[in-house]
Every structure is written in C-alpha cells, then in structure tokens.
Coordinates of C-alpha atoms in Angstrom, one line a residue:
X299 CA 104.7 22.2 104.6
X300 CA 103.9 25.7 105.8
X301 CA 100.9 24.0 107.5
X302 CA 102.6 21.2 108.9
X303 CA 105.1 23.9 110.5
X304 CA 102.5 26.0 111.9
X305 CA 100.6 22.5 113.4
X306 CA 103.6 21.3 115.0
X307 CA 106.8 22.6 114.9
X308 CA 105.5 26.2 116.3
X309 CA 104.1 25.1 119.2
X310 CA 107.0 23.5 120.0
X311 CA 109.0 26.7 119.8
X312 CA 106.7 27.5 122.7
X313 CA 108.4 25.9 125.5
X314 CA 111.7 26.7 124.1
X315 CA 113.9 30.1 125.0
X316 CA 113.6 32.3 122.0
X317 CA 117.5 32.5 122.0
X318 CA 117.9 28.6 122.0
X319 CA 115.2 27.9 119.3
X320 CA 116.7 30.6 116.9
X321 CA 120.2 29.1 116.9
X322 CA 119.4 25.5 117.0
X323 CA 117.1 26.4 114.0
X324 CA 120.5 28.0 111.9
X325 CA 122.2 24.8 113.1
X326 CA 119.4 22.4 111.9
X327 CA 119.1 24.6 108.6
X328 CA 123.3 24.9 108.2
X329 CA 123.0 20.6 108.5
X330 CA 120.3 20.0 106.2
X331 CA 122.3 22.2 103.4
X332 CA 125.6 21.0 103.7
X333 CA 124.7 17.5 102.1
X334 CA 124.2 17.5 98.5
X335 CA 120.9 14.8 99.2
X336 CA 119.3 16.5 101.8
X337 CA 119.8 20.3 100.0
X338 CA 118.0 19.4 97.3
X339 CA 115.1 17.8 99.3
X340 CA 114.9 21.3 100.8
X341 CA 114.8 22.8 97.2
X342 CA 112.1 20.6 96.5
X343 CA 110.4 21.4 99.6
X344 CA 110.2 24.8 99.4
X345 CA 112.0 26.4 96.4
X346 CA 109.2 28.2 94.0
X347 CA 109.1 27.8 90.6
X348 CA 107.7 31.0 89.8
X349 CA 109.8 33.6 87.5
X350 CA 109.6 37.1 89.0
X351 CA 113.2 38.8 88.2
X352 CA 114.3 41.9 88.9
X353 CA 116.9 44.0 88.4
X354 CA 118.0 46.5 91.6
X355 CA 121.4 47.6 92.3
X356 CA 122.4 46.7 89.3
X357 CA 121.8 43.2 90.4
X358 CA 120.1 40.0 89.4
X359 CA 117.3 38.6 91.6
X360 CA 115.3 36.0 91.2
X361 CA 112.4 37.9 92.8
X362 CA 111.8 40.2 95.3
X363 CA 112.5 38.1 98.3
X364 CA 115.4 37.8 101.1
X365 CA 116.6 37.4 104.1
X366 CA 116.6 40.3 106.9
X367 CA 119.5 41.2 109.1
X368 CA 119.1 39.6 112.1
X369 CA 119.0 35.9 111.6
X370 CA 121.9 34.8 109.9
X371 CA 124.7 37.2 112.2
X372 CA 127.3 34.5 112.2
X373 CA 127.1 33.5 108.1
X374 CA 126.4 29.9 109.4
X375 CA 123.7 28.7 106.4
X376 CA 124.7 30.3 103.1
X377 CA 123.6 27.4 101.7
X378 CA 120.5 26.9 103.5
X379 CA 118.9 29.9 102.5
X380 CA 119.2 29.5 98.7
X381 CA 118.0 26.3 99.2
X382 CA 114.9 27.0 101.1
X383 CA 114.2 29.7 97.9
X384 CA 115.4 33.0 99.0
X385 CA 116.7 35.4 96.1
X386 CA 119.4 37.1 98.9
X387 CA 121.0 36.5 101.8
X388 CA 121.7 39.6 104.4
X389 CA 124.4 38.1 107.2
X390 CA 125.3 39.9 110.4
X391 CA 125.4 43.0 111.6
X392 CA 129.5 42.5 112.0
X393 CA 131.0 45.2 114.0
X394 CA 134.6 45.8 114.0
X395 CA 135.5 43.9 117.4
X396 CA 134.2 40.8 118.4
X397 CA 131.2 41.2 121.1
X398 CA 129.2 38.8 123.2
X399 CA 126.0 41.6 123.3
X400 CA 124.0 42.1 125.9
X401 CA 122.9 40.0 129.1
X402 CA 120.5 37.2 128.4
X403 CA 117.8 36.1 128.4
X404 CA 117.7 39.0 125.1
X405 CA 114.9 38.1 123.0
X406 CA 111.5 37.1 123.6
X407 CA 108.4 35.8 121.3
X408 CA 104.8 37.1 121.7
X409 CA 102.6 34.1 119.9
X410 CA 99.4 35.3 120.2
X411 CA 101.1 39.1 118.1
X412 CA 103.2 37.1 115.9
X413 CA 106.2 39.3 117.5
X414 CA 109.5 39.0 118.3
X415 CA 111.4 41.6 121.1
X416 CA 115.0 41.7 121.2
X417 CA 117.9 43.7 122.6
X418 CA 120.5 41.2 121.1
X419 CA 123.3 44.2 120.6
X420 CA 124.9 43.0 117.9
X421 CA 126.3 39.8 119.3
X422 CA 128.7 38.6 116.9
X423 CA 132.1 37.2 116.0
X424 CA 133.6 40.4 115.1
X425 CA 134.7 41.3 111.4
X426 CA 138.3 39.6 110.9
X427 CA 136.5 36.4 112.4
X428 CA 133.5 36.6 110.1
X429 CA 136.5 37.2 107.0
X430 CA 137.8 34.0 108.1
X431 CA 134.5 32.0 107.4
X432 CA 133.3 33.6 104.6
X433 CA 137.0 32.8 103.1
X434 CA 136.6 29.3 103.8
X435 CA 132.9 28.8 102.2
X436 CA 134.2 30.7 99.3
X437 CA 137.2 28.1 99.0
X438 CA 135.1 24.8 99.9
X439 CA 131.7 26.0 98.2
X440 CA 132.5 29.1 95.7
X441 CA 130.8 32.6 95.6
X442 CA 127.2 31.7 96.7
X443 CA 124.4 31.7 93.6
X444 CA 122.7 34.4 95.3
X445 CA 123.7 37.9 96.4
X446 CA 125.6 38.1 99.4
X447 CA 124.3 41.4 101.4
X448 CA 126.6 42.4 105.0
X449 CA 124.8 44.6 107.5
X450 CA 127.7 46.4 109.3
X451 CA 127.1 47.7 113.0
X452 CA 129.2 49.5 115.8
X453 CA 131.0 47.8 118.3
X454 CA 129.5 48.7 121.9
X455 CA 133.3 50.0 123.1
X456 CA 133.6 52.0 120.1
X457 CA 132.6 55.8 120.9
X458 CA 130.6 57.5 118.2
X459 CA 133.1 60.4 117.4
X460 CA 135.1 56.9 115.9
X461 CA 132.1 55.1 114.7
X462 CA 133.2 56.6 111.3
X463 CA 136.4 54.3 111.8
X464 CA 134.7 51.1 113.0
X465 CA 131.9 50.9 110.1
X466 CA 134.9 51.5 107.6
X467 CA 137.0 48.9 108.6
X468 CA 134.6 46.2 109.2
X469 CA 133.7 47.2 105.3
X470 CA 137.5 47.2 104.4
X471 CA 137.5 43.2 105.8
X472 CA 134.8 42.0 103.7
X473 CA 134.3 43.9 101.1
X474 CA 135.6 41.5 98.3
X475 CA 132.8 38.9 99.9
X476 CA 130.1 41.2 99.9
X477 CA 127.9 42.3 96.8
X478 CA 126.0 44.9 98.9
X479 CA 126.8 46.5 102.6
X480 CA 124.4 47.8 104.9
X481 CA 125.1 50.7 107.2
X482 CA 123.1 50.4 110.4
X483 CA 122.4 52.9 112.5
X484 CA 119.4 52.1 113.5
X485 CA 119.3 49.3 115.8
X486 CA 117.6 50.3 119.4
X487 CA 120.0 47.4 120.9
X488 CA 123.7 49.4 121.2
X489 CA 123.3 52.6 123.5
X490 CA 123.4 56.0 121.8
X491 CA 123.7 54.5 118.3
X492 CA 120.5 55.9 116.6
X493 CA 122.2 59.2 117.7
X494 CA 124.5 58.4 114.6
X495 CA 121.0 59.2 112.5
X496 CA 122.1 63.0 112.7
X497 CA 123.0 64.4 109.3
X498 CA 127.1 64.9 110.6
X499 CA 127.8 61.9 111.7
X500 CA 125.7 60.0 109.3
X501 CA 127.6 61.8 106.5
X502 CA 131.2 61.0 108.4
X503 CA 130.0 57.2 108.2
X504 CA 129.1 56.9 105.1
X505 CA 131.9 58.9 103.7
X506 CA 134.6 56.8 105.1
X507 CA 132.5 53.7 104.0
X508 CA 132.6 55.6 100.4
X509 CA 136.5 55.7 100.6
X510 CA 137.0 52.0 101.0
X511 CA 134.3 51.1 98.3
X512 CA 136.0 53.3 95.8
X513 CA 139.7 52.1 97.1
X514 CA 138.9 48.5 97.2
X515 CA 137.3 48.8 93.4
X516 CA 140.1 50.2 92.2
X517 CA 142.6 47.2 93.1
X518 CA 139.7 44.9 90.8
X519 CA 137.5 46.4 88.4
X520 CA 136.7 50.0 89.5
X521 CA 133.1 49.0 90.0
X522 CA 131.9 49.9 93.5
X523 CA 129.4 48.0 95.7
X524 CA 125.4 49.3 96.3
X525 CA 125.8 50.9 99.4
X526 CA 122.2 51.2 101.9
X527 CA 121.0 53.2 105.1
X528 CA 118.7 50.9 107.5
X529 CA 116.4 53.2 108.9
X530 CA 114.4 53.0 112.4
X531 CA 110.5 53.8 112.5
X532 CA 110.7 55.9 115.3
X533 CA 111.2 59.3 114.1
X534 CA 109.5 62.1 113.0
X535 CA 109.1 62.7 109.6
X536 CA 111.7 65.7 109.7
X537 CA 114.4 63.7 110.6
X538 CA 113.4 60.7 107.8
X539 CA 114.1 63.5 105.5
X540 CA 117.1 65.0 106.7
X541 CA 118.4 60.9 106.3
X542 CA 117.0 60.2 103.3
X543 CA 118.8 63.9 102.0
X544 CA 122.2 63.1 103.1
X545 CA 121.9 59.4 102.0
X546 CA 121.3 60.5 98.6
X547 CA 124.1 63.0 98.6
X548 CA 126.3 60.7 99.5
X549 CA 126.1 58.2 97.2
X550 CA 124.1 55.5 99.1
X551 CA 122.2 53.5 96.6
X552 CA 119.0 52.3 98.7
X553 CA 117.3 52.5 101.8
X554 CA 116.0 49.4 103.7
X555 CA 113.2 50.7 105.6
X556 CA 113.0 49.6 108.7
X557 CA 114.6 48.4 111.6
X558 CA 112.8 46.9 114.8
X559 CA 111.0 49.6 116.7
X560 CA 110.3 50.3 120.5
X561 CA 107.2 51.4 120.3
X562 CA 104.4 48.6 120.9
X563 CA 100.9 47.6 120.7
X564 CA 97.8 48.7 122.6
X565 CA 95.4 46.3 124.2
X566 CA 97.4 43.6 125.9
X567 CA 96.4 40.9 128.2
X568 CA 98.6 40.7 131.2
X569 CA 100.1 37.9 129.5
X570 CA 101.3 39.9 126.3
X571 CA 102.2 43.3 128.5
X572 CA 104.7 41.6 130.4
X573 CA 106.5 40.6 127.3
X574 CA 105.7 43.7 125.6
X575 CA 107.3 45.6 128.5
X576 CA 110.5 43.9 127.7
X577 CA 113.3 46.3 126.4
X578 CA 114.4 45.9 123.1
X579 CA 113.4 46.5 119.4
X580 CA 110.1 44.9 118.4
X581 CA 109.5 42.9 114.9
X582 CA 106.8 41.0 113.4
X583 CA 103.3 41.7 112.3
X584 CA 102.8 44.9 115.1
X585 CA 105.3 46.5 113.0
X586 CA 103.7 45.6 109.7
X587 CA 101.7 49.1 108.9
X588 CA 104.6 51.1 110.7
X589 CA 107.1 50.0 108.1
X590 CA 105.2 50.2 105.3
X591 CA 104.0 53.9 106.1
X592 CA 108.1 54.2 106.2
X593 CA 108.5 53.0 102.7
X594 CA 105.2 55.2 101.4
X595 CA 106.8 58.0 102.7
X596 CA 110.3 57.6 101.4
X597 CA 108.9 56.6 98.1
X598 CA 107.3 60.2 98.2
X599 CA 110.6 61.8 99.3
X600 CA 112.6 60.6 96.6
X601 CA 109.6 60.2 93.5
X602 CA 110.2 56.6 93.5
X603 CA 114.5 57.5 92.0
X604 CA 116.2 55.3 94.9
X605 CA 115.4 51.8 95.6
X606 CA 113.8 50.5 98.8
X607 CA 113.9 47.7 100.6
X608 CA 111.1 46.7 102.6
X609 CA 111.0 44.6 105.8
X610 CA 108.9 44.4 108.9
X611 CA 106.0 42.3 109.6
X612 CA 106.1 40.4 106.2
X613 CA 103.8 37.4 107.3
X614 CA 102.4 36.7 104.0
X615 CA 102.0 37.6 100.4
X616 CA 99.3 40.0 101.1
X617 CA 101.9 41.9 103.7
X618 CA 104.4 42.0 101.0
X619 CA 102.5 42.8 97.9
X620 CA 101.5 46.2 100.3
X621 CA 104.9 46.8 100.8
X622 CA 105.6 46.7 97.1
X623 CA 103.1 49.3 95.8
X624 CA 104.0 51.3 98.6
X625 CA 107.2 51.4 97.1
X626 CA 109.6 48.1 98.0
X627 CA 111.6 46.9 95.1
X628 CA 112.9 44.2 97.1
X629 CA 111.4 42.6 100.6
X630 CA 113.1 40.6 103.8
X631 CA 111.8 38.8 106.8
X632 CA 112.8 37.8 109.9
X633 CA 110.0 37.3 112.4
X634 CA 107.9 35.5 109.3
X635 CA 110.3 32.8 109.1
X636 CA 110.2 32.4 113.1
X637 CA 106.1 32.2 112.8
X638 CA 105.0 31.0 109.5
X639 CA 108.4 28.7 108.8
X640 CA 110.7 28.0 106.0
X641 CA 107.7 27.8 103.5
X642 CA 107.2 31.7 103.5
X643 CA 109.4 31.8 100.4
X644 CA 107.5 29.8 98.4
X645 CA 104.3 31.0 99.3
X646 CA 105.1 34.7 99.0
X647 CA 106.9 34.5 95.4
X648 CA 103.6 32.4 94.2
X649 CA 101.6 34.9 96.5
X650 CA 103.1 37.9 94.0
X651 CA 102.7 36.0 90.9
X652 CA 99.4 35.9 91.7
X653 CA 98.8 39.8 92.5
X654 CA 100.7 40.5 89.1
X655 CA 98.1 38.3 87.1
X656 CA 95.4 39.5 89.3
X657 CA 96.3 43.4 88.2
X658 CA 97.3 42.7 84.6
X659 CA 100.9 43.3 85.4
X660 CA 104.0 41.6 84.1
X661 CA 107.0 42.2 85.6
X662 CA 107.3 43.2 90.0
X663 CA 109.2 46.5 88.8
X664 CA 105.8 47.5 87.1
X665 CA 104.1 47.4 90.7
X666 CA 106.4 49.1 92.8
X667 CA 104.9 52.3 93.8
X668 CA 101.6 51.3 92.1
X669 CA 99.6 52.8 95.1
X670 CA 101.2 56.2 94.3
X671 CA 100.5 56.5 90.8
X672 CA 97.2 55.0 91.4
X673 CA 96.2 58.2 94.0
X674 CA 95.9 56.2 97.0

C-alpha cells in the first residue's frame, strides 16, 4: 500500500494546496474510522503485527511510534490513527483562545526535499472548544486505546509576561482527557514565542503547568500527568542546556526534540528556493540529521536519565532506528505521513523489529542510546 500511495495518491497531492490536501486527508481518515467495517479494513491495511512494547512515562506503548503535533490540531481522527497502527496520538497545539492563525496560503510542500514549510500559528479551536469534542468522543467512543498526548501553545493576543496564565489554563481544560501534555515553546509560527525558551519564563510556565497537574490529581488519584518541553533546533548548544536544566528542575518528565526549524537547505534549483524562501518552520527529511544531533546531544546532557522523544524527518525505518540509538525512546512524524502515506507505521515498527534481530537485541529500550555506549 505504501507503494501504491507513493505511485498515485502523491502525485496527486501535487496539484493540490498543501492546506487543502492536509485537511481533506483528516476528513477522509476521520470517515474511514468512524464505521466499524471500514476501521478494521484500515487495521488490516496497515496495522503491524510486530510486538515492540515499551514502557516510558510510566506508560504502555505498543512500540515506539506516534503521531507528531501538527497534524491532528482539531482532535478530528482519534480513531483513525489507532487504526492506521500508531502506538499515540499527539492533538493540537490548543491555546487558550480560539485563533484562526496566520494569513494563507501558510504551508507549502517541497517534493523533490520531501519537506513541508509552514507558518500555520497555531490555528485552532481554542481550548474550551477542543474540551467540548474530546467530551463527546469520550461519551460516544470511550477513552481511546492509545495514549492521548495535548501539545499546549500560546494564543497570539496573549503577551508573554501572561503566557504563564494561558499554557495553565488550556492544561486546567483538558487535563482529565489528556495522559501527557506538551509545553511548546518552540514553534517559529507565533511572534516572540521562542523568546519563552529563557530559563525565567520557561520556569514561570512550567510551574503554573505544575500547579494544575498536582491540583487536578488531587480531586482523582493524586497521580500527576508526564509533563514534556518541545524544543526548537535552532540554538546554540548553551541555551539547549540552560532548557534541558530548568526542565529537569522542574519536574518535566521528557523532552521531544524538535520542532520545525528556519533554517534550510543548500543547493536549490530555482524551483525549490522559491519555496524554500517561504517563511515558516521547515519539517521533513532536511531536518532529519538536525534533530537527531538534538537528541544525541540531550541524551549526553542528561546520561540517558530523562526520556526523549524524537521527531523530524522520520521517512523510514532507517531514519528512526538513528534516532533511537541516538537516544529516542519514543518517535513521531508528520511530514512522513504527508510523503510516504499511512503505511509508514507499519513499515517502521517491522523496520525496528528488524534492526533489533539484526543487532541481537530484544527489547527497543535495550537500543536507545546504543550509539553512546557503543563510542560513536
């Protein structure tokens, strides 16, 4: 099927706007899954039957594998992405206030890179809208099988000194629907927000975030949700420490390294520069090496005691397996499914299965970080 995609269905994406394809993809995806028949040809399809479990957060997974923030913003195919064999499912980002985003046309696909640029800004239906829904599914459908994960943004109106107040709140709304929460600060899409990467206001964020996850645990079962920091790839290593430091003081519980980035590739055609001179964060394979010297290096700052999540440029299982002994315990894609289709899944999971065998290991847990302990 992942051939069949790339022989027809891609091309046709060509002569689509980016925008247009993505959402009539989540509608196509949210159809197919909502009929008991026509869910469990997609399992069929494209659902692995490979075992890699693991165990992060505390959490069960059926493997490493998920969905990136990004795709899913408006929590419109829960059921679609089980179905199509992901392990989690990371909706949003939700800000506090409903937001439109920015001016379109917003995102644009480079073919010929395997890249996606976007300057969405967190274009969404705002958090008490996004409560409703998920408050609905869980009535109709019950708590999906797989783990829930909500990446929480800014709203653009809300000044940083308050940002604090926004994240919090947003958190506060959903928390009883979400088994982990994302902070983002990373996006390159709402103005001045990666200047909530500094250690204060990063510390003010996640603090307040704190309070609600320890408030809202104490009405049920005094267990509090895995908290995470999404990082960007463009900084110097200076300032990944300083983040990683006050991540781990406050009580995050991961890091998901990374966001998009702005820088871009060298040696365009005319074709690709005028795309690649579009504003906006850049994902897909160009980003690929960037992330994973991200997750090498905060595997290194922390000796391998925090979980990462790794995302960026996953395009196959030779992508993620890299990402994994460089120090991933879990993965997500975004671009991947947009270029290689709903098969990536399936052929990642048997992709790892395959490494494992290949380097006389058992379990995914005994990889991560392999290319540390192995000197490279």
């Amino acid at each position: 099927m992942g051939l069949m995609y790339r022989l027809f269905a891609r091309p046709m994406l060509r002569f689509q706007d980016s925008e247009k394809a993505h959402s009539r993809t989540i509608f196509m995806l949210k159809v197919m899954s909502s009929n008991f028949l026509t869910r469990k040809l997609l399992s069929l399809l494209y659902l692995s039957r490979k075992k890699l479990p693991v165990n992060v957060f505390g959490l069960d997974f059926k493997h490493p594998f998920g969905l990136a923030a990004g795709m899913d913003k408006r929590a419109e195919a829960l059921l679609g992405w089980e179905s199509i064999g992901l392990s989690f499912t990371e909706i949003g980002g939700v800000t506090m206030f409903e937001q439109e985003g920015n001016s379109k046309p917003r995102m644009f696909r480079s073919d010929s890179k395997k890249a996606l640029i976007n300057r969405m800004g967190f274009n969404n239906p705002g958090s008490e809208r996004i409560r409703e829904k998920l408050s609905k599914h869980y009535l109709k459908r019950g708590k999906p099988k797989i783990p829930l994960w909500i990446n929480l943004g800014k709203s653009k109106l809300t000044e940083n000194k308050d940002a604090h107040v926004d994240y919090s709140t947003t958190m506060k709304r959903l928390w009883k629907f979400g088994d982990v929460f994302v902070i983002n600060v990373s996006s390159p899409n709402t103005p001045n927000l990666r200047d909530l990467q500094n250690q204060d206001d990063l510390k003010r964020i996640i603090d307040s975030c704190m309070d609600v996850n320890k408030s809202e645990a104490k009405n049920v079962d005094n267990v509090m949700k895995p908290v995470l920091i999404k990082i960007a790839p463009d900084m110097v290593k200076e300032q990944l420490e300083s983040i990683v430091k006050t991540a781990l003081d406050s009580g995050c519980s991961g890091i998901i390294a990374t966001n998009t980035t702005i820088s871009r590739p060298t040696n365009l055609t005319s074709k690709e520069a005028s795309i690649f001179s579009e504003t906006g964060g850049m994902s897909g394979k160009p980003l690929q090496e960037l992330s994973t010297d991200f997750i090498s290096m905060v595997y290194g700052m922390t000796e391998g005691k925090i979980p990462i999540v790794g995302v960026g440029g996953i395009m196959n299982a030779e992508d993620a397996w890299e990402k994994i002994i460089s120090g991933a315990s879990l993965l997500q894609a975004y671009s991947g499914f947009v270029f290689e289709g709903p098969s990536l899944s399936k052929s990642i999971v048997n992709g790892l299965s395959k490494k494992l065998k290949e380097n006389g290991l058992s379990t995914i847990q005994e990889a991560v970080g392999l290319k540390h302990r192995n000197g490279g």
